[in-house]
Short mmCIF file of C-alpha atoms and ligand atoms in Angstrom, two decimals:
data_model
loop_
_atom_site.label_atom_id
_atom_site.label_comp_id
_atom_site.label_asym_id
_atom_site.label_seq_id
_atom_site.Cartn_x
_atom_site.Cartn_y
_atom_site.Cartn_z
CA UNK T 976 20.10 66.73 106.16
CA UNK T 977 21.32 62.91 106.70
CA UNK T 978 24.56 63.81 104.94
CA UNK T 979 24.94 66.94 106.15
CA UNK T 980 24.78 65.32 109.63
CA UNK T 981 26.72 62.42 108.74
CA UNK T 982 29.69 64.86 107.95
CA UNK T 983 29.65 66.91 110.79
CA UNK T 984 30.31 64.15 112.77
CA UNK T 985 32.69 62.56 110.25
CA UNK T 986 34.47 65.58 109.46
CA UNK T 987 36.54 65.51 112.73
CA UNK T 988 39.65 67.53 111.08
CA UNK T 989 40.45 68.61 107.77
CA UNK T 990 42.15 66.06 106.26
CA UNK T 991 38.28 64.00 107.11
CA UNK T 992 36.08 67.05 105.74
CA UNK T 993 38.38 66.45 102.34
CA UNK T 994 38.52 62.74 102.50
CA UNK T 995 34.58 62.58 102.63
CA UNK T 996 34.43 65.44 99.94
CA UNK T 997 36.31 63.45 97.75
CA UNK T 998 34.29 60.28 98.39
CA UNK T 999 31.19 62.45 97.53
CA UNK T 1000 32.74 63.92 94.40
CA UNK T 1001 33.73 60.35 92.93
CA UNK T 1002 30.09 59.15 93.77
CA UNK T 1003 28.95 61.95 91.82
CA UNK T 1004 30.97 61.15 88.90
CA UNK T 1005 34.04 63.93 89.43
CA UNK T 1006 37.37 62.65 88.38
CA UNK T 1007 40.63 63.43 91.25
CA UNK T 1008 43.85 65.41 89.70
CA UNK T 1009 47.06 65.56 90.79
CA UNK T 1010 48.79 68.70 90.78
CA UNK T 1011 51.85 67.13 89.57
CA UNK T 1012 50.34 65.49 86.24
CA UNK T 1013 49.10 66.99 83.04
CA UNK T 1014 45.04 67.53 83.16
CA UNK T 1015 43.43 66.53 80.17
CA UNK T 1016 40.11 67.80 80.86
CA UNK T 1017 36.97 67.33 78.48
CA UNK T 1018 34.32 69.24 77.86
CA UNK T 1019 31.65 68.96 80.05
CA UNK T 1020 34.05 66.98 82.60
CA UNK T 1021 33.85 67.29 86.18
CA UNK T 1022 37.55 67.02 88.40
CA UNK T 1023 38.84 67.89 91.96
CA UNK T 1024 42.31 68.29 92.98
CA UNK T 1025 43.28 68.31 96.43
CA UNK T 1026 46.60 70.04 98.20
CA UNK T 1027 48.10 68.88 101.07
CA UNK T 1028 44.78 66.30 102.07
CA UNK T 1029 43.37 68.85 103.47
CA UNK T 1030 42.27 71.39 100.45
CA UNK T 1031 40.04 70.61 97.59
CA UNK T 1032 39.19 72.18 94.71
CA UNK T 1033 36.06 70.83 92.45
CA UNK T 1034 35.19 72.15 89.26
CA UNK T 1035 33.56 71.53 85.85
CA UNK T 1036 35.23 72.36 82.97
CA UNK T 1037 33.78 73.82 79.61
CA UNK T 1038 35.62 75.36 77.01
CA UNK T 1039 34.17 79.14 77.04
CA UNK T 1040 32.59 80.63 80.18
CA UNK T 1041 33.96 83.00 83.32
CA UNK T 1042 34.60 81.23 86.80
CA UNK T 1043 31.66 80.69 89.00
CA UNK T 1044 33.10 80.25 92.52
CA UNK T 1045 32.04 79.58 96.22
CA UNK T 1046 35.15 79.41 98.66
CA UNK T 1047 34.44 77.78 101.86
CA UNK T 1048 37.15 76.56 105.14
CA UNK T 1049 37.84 73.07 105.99
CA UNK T 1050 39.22 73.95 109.86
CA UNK T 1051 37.55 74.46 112.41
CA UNK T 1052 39.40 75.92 116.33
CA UNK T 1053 40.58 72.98 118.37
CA UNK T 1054 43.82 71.57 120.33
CA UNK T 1055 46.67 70.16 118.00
CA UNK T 1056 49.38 67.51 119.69
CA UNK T 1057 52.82 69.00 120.24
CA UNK T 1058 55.65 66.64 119.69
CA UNK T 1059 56.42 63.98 122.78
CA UNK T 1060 52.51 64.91 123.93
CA UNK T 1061 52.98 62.61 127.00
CA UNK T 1062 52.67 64.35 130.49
CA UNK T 1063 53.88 61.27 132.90
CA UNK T 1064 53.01 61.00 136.38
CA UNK T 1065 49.56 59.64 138.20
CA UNK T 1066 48.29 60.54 134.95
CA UNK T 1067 49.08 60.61 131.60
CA UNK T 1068 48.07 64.27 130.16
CA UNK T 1069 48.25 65.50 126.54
CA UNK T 1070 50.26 68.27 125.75
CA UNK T 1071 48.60 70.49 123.29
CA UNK T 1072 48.65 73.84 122.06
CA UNK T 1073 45.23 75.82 120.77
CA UNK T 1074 44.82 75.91 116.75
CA UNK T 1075 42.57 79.04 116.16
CA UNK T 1076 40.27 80.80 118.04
CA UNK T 1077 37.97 78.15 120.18
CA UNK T 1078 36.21 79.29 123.24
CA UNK T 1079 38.41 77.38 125.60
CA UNK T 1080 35.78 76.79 128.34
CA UNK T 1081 33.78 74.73 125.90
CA UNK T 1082 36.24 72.15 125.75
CA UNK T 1083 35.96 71.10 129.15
CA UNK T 1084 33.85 67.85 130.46
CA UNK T 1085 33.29 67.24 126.56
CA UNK T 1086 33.87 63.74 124.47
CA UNK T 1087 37.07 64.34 122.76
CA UNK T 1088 39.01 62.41 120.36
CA UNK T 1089 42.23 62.20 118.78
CA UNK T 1090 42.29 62.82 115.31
CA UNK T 1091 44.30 63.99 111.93
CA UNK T 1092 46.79 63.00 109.74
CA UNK T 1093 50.21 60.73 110.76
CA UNK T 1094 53.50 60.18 108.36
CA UNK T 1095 54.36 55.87 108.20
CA UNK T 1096 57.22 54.17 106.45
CA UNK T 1097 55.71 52.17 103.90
CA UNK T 1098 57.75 50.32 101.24
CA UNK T 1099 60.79 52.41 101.17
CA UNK T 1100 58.41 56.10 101.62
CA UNK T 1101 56.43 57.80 103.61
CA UNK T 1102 53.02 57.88 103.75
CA UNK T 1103 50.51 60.31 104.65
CA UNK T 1104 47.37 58.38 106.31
CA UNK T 1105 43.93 59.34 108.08
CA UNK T 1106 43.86 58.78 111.40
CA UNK T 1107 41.56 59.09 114.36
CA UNK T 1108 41.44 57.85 117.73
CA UNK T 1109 39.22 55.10 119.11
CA UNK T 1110 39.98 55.90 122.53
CA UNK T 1111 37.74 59.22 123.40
CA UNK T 1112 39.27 61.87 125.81
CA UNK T 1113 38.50 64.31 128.36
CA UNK T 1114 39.39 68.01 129.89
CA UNK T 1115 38.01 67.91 133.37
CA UNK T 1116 36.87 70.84 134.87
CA UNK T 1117 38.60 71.86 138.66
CA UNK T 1118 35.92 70.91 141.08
CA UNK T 1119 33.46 74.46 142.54
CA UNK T 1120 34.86 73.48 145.89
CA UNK T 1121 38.40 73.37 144.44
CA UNK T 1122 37.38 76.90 142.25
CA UNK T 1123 35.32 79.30 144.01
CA UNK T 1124 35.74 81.74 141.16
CA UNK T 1125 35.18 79.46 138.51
CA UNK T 1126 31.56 81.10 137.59
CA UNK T 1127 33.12 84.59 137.74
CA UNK T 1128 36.44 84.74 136.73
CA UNK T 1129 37.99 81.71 135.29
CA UNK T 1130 40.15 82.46 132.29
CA UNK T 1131 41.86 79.03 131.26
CA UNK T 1132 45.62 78.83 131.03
CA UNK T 1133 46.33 76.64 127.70
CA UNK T 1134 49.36 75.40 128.89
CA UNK T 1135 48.39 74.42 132.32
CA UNK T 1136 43.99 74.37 132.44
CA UNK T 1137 43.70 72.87 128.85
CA UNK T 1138 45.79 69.94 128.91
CA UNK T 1139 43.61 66.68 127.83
CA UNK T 1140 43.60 63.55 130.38
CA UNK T 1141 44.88 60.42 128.46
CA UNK T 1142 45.41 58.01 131.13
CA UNK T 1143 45.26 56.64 134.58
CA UNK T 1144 49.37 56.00 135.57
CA UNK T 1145 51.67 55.86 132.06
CA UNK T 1146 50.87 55.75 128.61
CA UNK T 1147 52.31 56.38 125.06
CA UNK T 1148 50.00 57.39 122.64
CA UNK T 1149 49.26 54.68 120.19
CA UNK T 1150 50.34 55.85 116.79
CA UNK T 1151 52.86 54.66 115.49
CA UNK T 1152 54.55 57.41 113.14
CA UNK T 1153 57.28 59.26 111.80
CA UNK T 1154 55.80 62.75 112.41
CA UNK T 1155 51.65 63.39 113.31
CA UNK T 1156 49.43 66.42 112.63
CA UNK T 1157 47.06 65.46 115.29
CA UNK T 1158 44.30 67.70 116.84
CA UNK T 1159 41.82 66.95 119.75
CA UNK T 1160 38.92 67.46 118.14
CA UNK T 1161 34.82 67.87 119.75
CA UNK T 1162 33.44 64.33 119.03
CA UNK T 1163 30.12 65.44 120.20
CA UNK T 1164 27.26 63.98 118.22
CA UNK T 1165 24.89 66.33 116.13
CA UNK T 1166 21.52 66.24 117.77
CA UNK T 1167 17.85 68.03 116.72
CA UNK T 1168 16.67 70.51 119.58
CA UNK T 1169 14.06 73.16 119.80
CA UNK T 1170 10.26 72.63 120.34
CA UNK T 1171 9.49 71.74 116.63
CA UNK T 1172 12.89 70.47 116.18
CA UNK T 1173 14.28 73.31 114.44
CA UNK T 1174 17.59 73.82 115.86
CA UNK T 1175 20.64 71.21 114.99
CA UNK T 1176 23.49 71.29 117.71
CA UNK T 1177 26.80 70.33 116.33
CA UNK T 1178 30.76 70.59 116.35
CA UNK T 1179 31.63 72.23 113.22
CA UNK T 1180 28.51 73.76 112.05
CA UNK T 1181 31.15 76.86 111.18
CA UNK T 1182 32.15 75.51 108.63
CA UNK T 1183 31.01 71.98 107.12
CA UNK T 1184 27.60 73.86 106.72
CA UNK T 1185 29.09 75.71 103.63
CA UNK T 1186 31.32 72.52 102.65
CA UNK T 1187 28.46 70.10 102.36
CA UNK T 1188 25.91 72.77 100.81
CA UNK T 1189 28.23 73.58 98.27
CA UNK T 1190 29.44 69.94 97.48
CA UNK T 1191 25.78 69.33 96.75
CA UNK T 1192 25.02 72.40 94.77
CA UNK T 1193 28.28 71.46 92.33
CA UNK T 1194 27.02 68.25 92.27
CA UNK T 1195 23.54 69.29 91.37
CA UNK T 1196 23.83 70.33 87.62
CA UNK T 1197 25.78 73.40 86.58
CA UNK T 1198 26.42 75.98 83.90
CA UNK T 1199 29.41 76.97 82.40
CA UNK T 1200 33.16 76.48 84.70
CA UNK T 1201 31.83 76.09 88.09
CA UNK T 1202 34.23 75.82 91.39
CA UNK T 1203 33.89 75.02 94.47
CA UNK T 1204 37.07 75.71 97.15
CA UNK T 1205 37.72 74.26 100.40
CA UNK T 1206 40.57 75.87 102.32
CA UNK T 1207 42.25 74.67 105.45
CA UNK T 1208 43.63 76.57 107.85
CA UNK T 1209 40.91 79.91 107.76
CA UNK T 1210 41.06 79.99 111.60
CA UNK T 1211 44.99 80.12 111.56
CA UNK T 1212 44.90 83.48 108.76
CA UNK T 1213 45.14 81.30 105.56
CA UNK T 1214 48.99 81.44 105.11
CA UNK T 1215 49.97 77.86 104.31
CA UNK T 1216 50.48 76.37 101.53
CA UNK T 1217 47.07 75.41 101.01
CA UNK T 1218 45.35 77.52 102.50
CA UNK T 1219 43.06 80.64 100.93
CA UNK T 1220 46.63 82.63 100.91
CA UNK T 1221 48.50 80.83 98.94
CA UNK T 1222 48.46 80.10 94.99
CA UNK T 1223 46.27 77.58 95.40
CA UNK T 1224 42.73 78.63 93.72
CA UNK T 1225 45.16 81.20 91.25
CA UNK T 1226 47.12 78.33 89.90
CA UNK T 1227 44.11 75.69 89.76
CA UNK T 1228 41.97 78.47 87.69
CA UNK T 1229 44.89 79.55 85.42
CA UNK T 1230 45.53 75.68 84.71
CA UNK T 1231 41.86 75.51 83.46
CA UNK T 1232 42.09 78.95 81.39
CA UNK T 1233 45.29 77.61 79.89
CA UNK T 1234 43.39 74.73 78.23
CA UNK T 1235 40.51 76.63 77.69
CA UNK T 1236 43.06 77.71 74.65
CA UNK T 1237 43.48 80.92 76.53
CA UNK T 1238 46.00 83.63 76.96
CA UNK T 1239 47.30 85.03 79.97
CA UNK T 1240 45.00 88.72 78.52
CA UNK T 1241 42.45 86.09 78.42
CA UNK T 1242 42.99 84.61 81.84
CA UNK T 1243 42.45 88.06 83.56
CA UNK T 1244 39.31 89.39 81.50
CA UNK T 1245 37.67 86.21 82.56
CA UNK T 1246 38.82 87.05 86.26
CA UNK T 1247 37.37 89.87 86.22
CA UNK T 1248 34.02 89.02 84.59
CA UNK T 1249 33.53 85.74 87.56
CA UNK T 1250 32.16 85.92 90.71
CA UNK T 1251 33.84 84.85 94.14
CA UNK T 1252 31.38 83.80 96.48
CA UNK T 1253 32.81 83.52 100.31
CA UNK T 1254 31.09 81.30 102.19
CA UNK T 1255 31.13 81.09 105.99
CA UNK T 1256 28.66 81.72 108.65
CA UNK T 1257 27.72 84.60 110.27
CA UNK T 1258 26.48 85.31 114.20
CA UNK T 1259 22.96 85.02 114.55
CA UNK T 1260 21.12 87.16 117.34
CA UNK T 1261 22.07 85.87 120.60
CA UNK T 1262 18.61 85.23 122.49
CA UNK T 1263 19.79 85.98 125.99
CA UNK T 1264 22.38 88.75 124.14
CA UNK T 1265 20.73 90.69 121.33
CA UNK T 1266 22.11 94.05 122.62
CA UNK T 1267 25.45 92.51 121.05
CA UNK T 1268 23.77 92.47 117.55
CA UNK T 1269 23.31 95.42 114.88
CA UNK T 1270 20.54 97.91 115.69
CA UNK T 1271 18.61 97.87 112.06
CA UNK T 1272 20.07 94.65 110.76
CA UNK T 1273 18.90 91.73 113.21
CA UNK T 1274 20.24 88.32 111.47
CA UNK T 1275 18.47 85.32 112.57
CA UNK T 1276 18.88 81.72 112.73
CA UNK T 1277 15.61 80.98 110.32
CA UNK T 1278 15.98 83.71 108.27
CA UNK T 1279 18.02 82.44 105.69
CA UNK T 1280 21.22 82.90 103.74
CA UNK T 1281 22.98 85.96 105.25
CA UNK T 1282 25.04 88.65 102.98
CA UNK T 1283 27.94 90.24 105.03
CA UNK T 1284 29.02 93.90 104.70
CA UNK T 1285 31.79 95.94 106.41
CA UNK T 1286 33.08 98.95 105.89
CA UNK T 1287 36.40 98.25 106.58
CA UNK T 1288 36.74 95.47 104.49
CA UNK T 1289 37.07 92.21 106.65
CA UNK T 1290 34.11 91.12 103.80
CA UNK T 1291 34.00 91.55 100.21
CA UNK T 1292 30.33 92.25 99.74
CA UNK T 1293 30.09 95.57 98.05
CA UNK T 1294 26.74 97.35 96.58
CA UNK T 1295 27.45 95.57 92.87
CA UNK T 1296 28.05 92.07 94.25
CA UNK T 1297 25.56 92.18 96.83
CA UNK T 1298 23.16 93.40 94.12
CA UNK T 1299 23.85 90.76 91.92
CA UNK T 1300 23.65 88.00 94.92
CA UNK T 1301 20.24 89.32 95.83
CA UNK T 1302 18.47 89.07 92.32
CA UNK T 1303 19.59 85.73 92.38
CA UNK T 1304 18.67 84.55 95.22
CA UNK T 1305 14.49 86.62 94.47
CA UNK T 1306 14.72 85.11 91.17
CA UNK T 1307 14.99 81.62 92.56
CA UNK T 1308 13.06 82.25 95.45
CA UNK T 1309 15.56 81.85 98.45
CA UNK T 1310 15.28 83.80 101.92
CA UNK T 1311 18.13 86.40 102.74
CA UNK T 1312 18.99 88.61 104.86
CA UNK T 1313 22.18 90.72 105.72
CA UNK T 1314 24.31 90.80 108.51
CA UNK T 1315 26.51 93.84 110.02
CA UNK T 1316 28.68 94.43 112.92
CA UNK T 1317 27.65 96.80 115.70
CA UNK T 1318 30.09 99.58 114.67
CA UNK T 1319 31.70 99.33 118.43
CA UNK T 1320 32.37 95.76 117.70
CA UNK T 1321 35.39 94.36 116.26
CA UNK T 1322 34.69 92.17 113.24
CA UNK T 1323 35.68 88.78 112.30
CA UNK T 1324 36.89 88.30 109.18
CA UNK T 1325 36.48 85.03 106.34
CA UNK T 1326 38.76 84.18 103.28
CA UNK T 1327 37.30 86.39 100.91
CA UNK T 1328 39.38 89.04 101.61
CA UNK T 1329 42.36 86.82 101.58
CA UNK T 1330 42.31 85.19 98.59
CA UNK T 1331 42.16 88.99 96.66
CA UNK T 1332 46.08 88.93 97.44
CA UNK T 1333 46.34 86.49 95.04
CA UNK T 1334 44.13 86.36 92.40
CA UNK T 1335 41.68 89.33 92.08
CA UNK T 1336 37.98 88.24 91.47
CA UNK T 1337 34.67 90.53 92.52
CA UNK T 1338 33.34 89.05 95.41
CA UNK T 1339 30.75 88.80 98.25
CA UNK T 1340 30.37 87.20 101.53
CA UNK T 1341 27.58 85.16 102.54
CA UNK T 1342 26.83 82.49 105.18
CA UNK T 1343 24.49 81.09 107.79
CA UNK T 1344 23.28 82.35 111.33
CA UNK T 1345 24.35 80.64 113.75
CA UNK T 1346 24.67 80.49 117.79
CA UNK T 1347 28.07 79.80 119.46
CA UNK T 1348 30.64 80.09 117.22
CA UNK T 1349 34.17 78.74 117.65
CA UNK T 1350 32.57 76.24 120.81
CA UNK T 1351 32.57 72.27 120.99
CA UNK T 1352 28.71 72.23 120.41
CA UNK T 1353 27.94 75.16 117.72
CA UNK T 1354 23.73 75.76 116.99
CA UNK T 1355 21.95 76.60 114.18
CA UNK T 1356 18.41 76.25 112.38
CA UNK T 1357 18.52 73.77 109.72
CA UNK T 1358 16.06 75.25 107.62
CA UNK T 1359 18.53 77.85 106.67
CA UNK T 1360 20.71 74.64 105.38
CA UNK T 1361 17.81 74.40 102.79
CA UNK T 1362 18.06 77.96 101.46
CA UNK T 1363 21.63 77.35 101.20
CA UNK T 1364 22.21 74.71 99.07
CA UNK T 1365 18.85 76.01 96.75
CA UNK T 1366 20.96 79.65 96.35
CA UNK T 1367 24.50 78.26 95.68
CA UNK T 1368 22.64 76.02 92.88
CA UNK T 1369 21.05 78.82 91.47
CA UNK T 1370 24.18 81.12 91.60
CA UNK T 1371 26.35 77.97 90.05
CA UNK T 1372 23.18 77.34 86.85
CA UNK T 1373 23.50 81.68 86.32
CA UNK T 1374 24.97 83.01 84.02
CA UNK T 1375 26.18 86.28 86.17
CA UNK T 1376 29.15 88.21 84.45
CA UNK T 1377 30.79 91.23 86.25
CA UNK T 1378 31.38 94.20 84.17
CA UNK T 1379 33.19 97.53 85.50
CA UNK T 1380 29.96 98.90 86.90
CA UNK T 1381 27.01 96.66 85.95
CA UNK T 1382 26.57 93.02 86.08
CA UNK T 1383 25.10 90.78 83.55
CA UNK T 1384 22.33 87.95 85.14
ZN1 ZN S 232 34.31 80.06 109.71
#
C-alpha cells in the first residue's frame, strides 16, 4: 500500500509512472534494453525496455514456454501545454488543450502542477529530461454570484473556462527547452477515507492501480516468459508510436521468440497458446447512482478483481478466457466478480481490443471498481488492491496454455 501510494502521487505523467517503474524493476534485479542494441538475454534473466519514456515493457526470459501477459496504461486524462502557453495581461493564464477524456469540472479549485517531459541542448544533442513543476497551479471557478447557473447548467468551454492561472501580471514559464510535452496534471495527495478507512482517494487510481500491482506481481517470482506492458496514450485511442497500437508489444515478443531459437511458425503457435490479460479498472456501483449500473451484475468497490464482458467487443473477455481467469483466481483463493454495461449504456473501451490489430493473443479484461473515473480525485477500496496483485501472481506462476477450444491450467 506505501508504494502503491507513493506512486500515485509520484506518477504525475507518463514519462514519471515509467521512470519509477524502471527504478522498481532495477531494485528488483531487472536489467533495461535498448531497442536499438542486440539483447543477449539468459536464461532465467529478467529485462525491461522502454519506448519513447513513457512505455515499458518487463519480462523474464526462459528458453521454452508461451507468453504470460498483463497489459496495463500509463496516461491518465489531463490538460497538455500548447506551444507559447502564455496568456499576458493582469494575469498570466496557461493555454492548454484537454488530453483524453477528464471530467472537466473536476479540475477546477484543485492543486495543479506542471509536469512531463522537455527537449535541452546538451553537449552537441538533445536531450529528453523529466520534468515537473515546483510552482503548483490553479483553475478557479467563476464566482455563484458571477454564475447563477453554475449548479445547473455549466458545461466548461476548454478554450475559454479551462485555462490554468499562472500568474499575477507577466510571466514566462520557467523551462528552459527546445520543445516540451507538458501536461497539468491533479497533484492532489492520496488520502484514506471511509469509516474503517477503507476507501483510498487519489489522482490516477485508473490506471497506476494495475501498473503498480502488476510491477509487484512480475517482481514476485514467476514461471516460464512472463510480461508485463505499460502503454501510454490509452485515453488518446493507443495510436502512437508507443502506445497499445503500435508494434510495440509484437516486436518486443517476436525479439524474445527469435532467441528462444524460434521460427516465425514457432512465433505464432506460441501466440496463440499465451494469454493477454488487459488490465484497467472498471466502474464500481455509484452509491447515490446505482440505477446507472447492470441489473444482475452489481460490481463493487470491495468485491474484488472484476472480469469485463461485452458483447460488442470493446473487451476481450470471452467464455474460454474468462473460464480460465476464474479457476485461477478459486484456485488461489482471490475474490472476483464481473462487470457489464447496462445494455442502454455506451461502453468504454481498454487496450485489449487494440493491441489484437497487431499481434493476435486470446485475451480477457479485468480490473478494479472504482468511483469517479477520469476526475482529479478518483476513489476506490484498497482491499481490492490486495486481490489484485495476489491474482496477477498467480496467473504469472500458471502454467495456462490456450488451445482452440480448451485451455490447459
Ligand atoms: Zn483506464
Amino acid at each position: 500500500m506505501k508504494h502503491l501510494i507513493s506512486f500515485l502521487e509520484n506518477s504525475l505523467t507518463p514519462y514519471h509512472a515509467v521512470a519509477n517503474a524502471k527504478k522498481f524493476l532495477e531494485e528488483k534485479g531487472f536489467t533495461a534494453l535498448d531497442e536499438r542494441d542486440n539483447w543477449n538475454l539468459k536464461e532465467g534473466g529478467k529485462y525491461f525496455v522502454t519506448r519513447n519514456g513513457s512505455s515499458l515493457i518487463a519480462f523474464t526470459f526462459h528458453k521454452d514456454g508461451n507468453f504470460k501477459i498483463v497489459a496495463s496504461h500509463t496516461d491518465s486524462p489531463c490538460l497538455k501545454l500548447k506551444e507559447s502557453p502564455e496568456m499576458k495581461g493582469n494575469f498570466t493564464r496557461l493555454n492548454v488543450e484537454t488530453y483524453g477524456g477528464l471530467l472537466h469540472y473536476t479540475f477546477f479549485d484543485r492543486h495543479l502542477r506542471i509536469a512531463g517531459r522537455i527537449v535541452q541542448e546538451e553537449n552537441g544533442k538533445l536531450v529528453s529530461k523529466l520534468y515537473s513543476s515546483e510552482e503548483s497551479v490553479v483553475i478557479p471557478s467563476l464566482a455563484i454570484h458571477m454564475n447563477r447557473e453554475a449548479n445547473s447548467q455549466f458545461a466548461p468551454d476548454p478554450q475559454t473556462d479551462l485555462l490554468p492561472l499562472y500568474a499575477l501580471g507577466d510571466a514566462a514559464l520557467k523551462t528552459e527547452a527546445v520543445a516540451r510535452d507538458l501536461y497539468v496534471v491533479s497533484a492532489e495527495k492520496p488520502f484514506i477515507n471511509g469509516a474503517r478507512g477503507e476507501f483510498l482517494s487519489s489522482p490516477r487510481i485508473d490506471n497506476m492501480t494495475s501498473v503498480c500491482a502488476t510491477l509487484h506481481a512480475i517482481a514476485n517470482g514467476t514461471n516460464g516468459v512472463c510480461v508485463a506492458a505499460f502503454f501510454d496514450n490509452e485515453e488518446i485511442g493507443s495510436c502512437t508510436w508507443q502506445g497499445a497500437g503500435s508494434d510495440f508489444l509484437k516486436s518486443t515478443l517476436k525479439r524474445i521468440s527469435l532467441i528462444q531459437g524460434k521460427t516465425e511458425e514457432e512465433f505464432m503457435q506460441s501466440c496463440a497458446s499465451s494469454l493477454l490479460i488487459s488490465l484497467d479498472n472498471a466502474h464500481s456501483v455509484h452509491p447515490n447512482h446505482p440505477e446507472k449500473c447492470d441489473p444482475t451484475n452489481q460490481t463493487i468497490m470491495g468485491g474484488g478483481i472484476v472480469i469485463k464482458i461485452h458483447a460488442n467487443g470493446a473487451y476481450t473477455s470471452d467464455a474460454l478466457t474468462s473460464a480460465a481467469i476464474k479457476t485461477l483466481f478459486e484456485n488461489a483463493g482471490v475474490k472476483y466478480q464481473y462487470f457489464f454495461n447496462r445494455s442502454d449504456m455506451k461502453s468504454g473501451s481498454t487496450l485489449g481490443h487494440i493491441s489484437f490489430s497487431q499481434v493476435g493473443i486470446p485475451s480477457v479484461d479485468l480490473g478494479l471498481a472504482q468511483l469517479a473515473m477520469h476526475s482529479a480525485l478518483e476513489t476506490f477500496a484498497h482491499a481490492d488492491y490486495a486481490e489484485l496483485k495476489k491474482g496477477l501472481s498467480a496467473f504469472y506462476q500458471s502454467e495456462i496454455s490456450i488451445q482452440e477450444n480448451a485451455v490447459e491450467l
